[in-house]
Amino acid sequence: AQSVTQLDSHVSVSEGTPVLLRCNYSSSYSPSLFWYVQHPNKGLQLLLKYTSAATLVKGINGFEAEFKKSETSFHLTKPSAHMSDAAEYFCVVSPPGFQKLVFGTGTRLLVSP
Amino acid sequence: KAGVTQTPRYLIKTRGQQVTLSCSPISGHRSVSWYQQTPGQGLQFLFEYFSETQRNKGNFPGRFSGRQFSNSRSEMNVSTLELGDSALYLCASSFGQGPIDEQYFGPGTRLTVT
């Protein structure tokens, strides 16, 4: 079975400092991995996706993630946090051949001035 | 291009009642998936429809059902509501024909069961 583990339930950073949200995956096959963001009272928005084309994936709003097979990790990073980045972030895996997303438990990012 | 729309946005029901939620996908999308989001269980996959057929199903009891119409709009029904069914129900649409198909989510329907 495919699953993801988000290692931190909450991450606090100051505006202008780097962001690191950690995710490890478990998959028998080459996985499709995603990061989604959910702002309060809004739906989920896709930040980026990994589909085996390149290990370093660039997404929207300055976010990027690196797929490391040896570490089974897919951590999300951003060089400089903005107040508007405060939200809940989900690491997601999709089993091959299925239109189905398996979500991690989420990491709430808090950004202080 | 209009996004995924869900109606109603908020709903309050009593235990034992049934409820129907609606989802209109992005134009051209033929796949509609439903997810339940609760503080305790997180985001869980309910089922996915493609061209009016259920293609995938999650681990939910039979009280949860859905259907898809010829225009790709989808409805989800929950019968004999329980307190634990209180959740945010999210709908997502995609073209549904590729192995890694981006899913676009609606704002959700917040269901409260009292």
mmCIF file of N, CA, C and O in Angstrom, chain A residues 11-20 78-83 85 109-113:
data_model
loop_
_atom_site.group_PDB
_atom_site.id
_atom_site.type_symbol
_atom_site.label_atom_id
_atom_site.label_comp_id
_atom_site.label_asym_id
_atom_site.label_seq_id
_atom_site.Cartn_x
_atom_site.Cartn_y
_atom_site.Cartn_z
ATOM 1 N N VAL A 11 4.705 23.746 12.046
ATOM 2 C CA VAL A 11 6.008 24.365 11.811
ATOM 3 C C VAL A 11 5.828 25.874 11.929
ATOM 4 O O VAL A 11 4.913 26.435 11.308
ATOM 5 N N SER A 12 6.668 26.501 12.735
ATOM 6 C CA SER A 12 6.598 27.961 12.913
ATOM 7 C C SER A 12 7.860 28.592 12.368
ATOM 8 O O SER A 12 8.964 28.147 12.690
ATOM 9 N N VAL A 13 7.692 29.629 11.549
ATOM 10 C CA VAL A 13 8.842 30.354 11.008
ATOM 11 C C VAL A 13 8.548 31.847 11.088
ATOM 12 O O VAL A 13 7.394 32.263 11.250
ATOM 13 N N SER A 14 9.598 32.633 10.957
ATOM 14 C CA SER A 14 9.441 34.081 10.866
ATOM 15 C C SER A 14 9.407 34.483 9.398
ATOM 16 O O SER A 14 10.016 33.817 8.540
ATOM 17 N N GLU A 15 8.703 35.541 9.114
ATOM 18 C CA GLU A 15 8.641 36.031 7.739
ATOM 19 C C GLU A 15 10.051 36.305 7.231
ATOM 20 O O GLU A 15 10.879 36.878 7.947
ATOM 21 N N GLY A 16 10.336 35.858 5.999
ATOM 22 C CA GLY A 16 11.642 36.068 5.413
ATOM 23 C C GLY A 16 12.633 34.948 5.654
ATOM 24 O O GLY A 16 13.711 34.945 5.048
ATOM 25 N N THR A 17 12.304 33.994 6.516
ATOM 26 C CA THR A 17 13.203 32.857 6.776
ATOM 27 C C THR A 17 12.765 31.652 5.945
ATOM 28 O O THR A 17 11.632 31.588 5.471
ATOM 29 N N PRO A 18 13.677 30.662 5.792
ATOM 30 C CA PRO A 18 13.337 29.508 4.950
ATOM 31 C C PRO A 18 12.271 28.614 5.580
ATOM 32 O O PRO A 18 12.132 28.552 6.801
ATOM 33 N N VAL A 19 11.551 27.928 4.691
ATOM 34 C CA VAL A 19 10.532 26.978 5.109
ATOM 35 C C VAL A 19 10.966 25.568 4.704
ATOM 36 O O VAL A 19 11.455 25.355 3.592
ATOM 37 N N LEU A 20 10.798 24.614 5.625
ATOM 38 C CA LEU A 20 11.042 23.207 5.329
ATOM 39 C C LEU A 20 9.894 22.398 5.927
ATOM 40 O O LEU A 20 9.707 22.379 7.131
ATOM 41 N N LYS A 78 10.928 26.441 0.743
ATOM 42 C CA LYS A 78 10.777 27.770 0.154
ATOM 43 C C LYS A 78 11.857 28.644 0.775
ATOM 44 O O LYS A 78 12.038 28.591 2.003
ATOM 45 N N PRO A 79 12.574 29.404 -0.005
ATOM 46 C CA PRO A 79 13.713 30.160 0.548
ATOM 47 C C PRO A 79 13.300 31.230 1.556
ATOM 48 O O PRO A 79 14.020 31.486 2.512
ATOM 49 N N SER A 80 12.141 31.849 1.336
ATOM 50 C CA SER A 80 11.759 32.981 2.168
ATOM 51 C C SER A 80 10.251 32.983 2.379
ATOM 52 O O SER A 80 9.488 33.117 1.429
ATOM 53 N N ALA A 81 9.845 32.833 3.622
ATOM 54 C CA ALA A 81 8.415 32.734 3.931
ATOM 55 C C ALA A 81 7.726 34.098 3.876
ATOM 56 O O ALA A 81 8.307 35.121 4.256
ATOM 57 N N HIS A 82 6.471 34.076 3.408
ATOM 58 C CA HIS A 82 5.618 35.255 3.433
ATOM 59 C C HIS A 82 4.456 34.988 4.369
ATOM 60 O O HIS A 82 4.072 33.836 4.598
ATOM 61 N N MET A 83 3.874 36.059 4.879
ATOM 62 C CA MET A 83 2.724 35.904 5.766
ATOM 63 C C MET A 83 1.608 35.122 5.083
ATOM 64 O O MET A 83 0.917 34.318 5.710
ATOM 65 N N ASP A 85 1.803 32.662 3.280
ATOM 66 C CA ASP A 85 2.067 31.209 3.203
ATOM 67 C C ASP A 85 1.451 30.447 4.372
ATOM 68 O O ASP A 85 1.443 29.209 4.359
ATOM 69 N N LEU A 109 1.523 25.407 8.835
ATOM 70 C CA LEU A 109 2.628 26.378 8.792
ATOM 71 C C LEU A 109 2.161 27.698 9.384
ATOM 72 O O LEU A 109 1.170 28.278 8.920
ATOM 73 N N LEU A 110 2.871 28.131 10.408
ATOM 74 C CA LEU A 110 2.592 29.428 11.041
ATOM 75 C C LEU A 110 3.722 30.373 10.687
ATOM 76 O O LEU A 110 4.895 30.016 10.818
ATOM 77 N N VAL A 111 3.378 31.574 10.249
ATOM 78 C CA VAL A 111 4.380 32.562 9.866
ATOM 79 C C VAL A 111 4.185 33.802 10.726
ATOM 80 O O VAL A 111 3.117 34.407 10.716
ATOM 81 N N SER A 112 5.217 34.148 11.446
ATOM 82 C CA SER A 112 5.120 35.321 12.328
ATOM 83 C C SER A 112 5.894 36.497 11.727
ATOM 84 O O SER A 112 6.869 36.300 11.006
ATOM 85 N N PRO A 113 5.438 37.725 12.038
ATOM 86 C CA PRO A 113 6.093 38.919 11.455
ATOM 87 C C PRO A 113 7.511 39.094 11.992
ATOM 88 O O PRO A 113 7.842 38.649 13.070
#
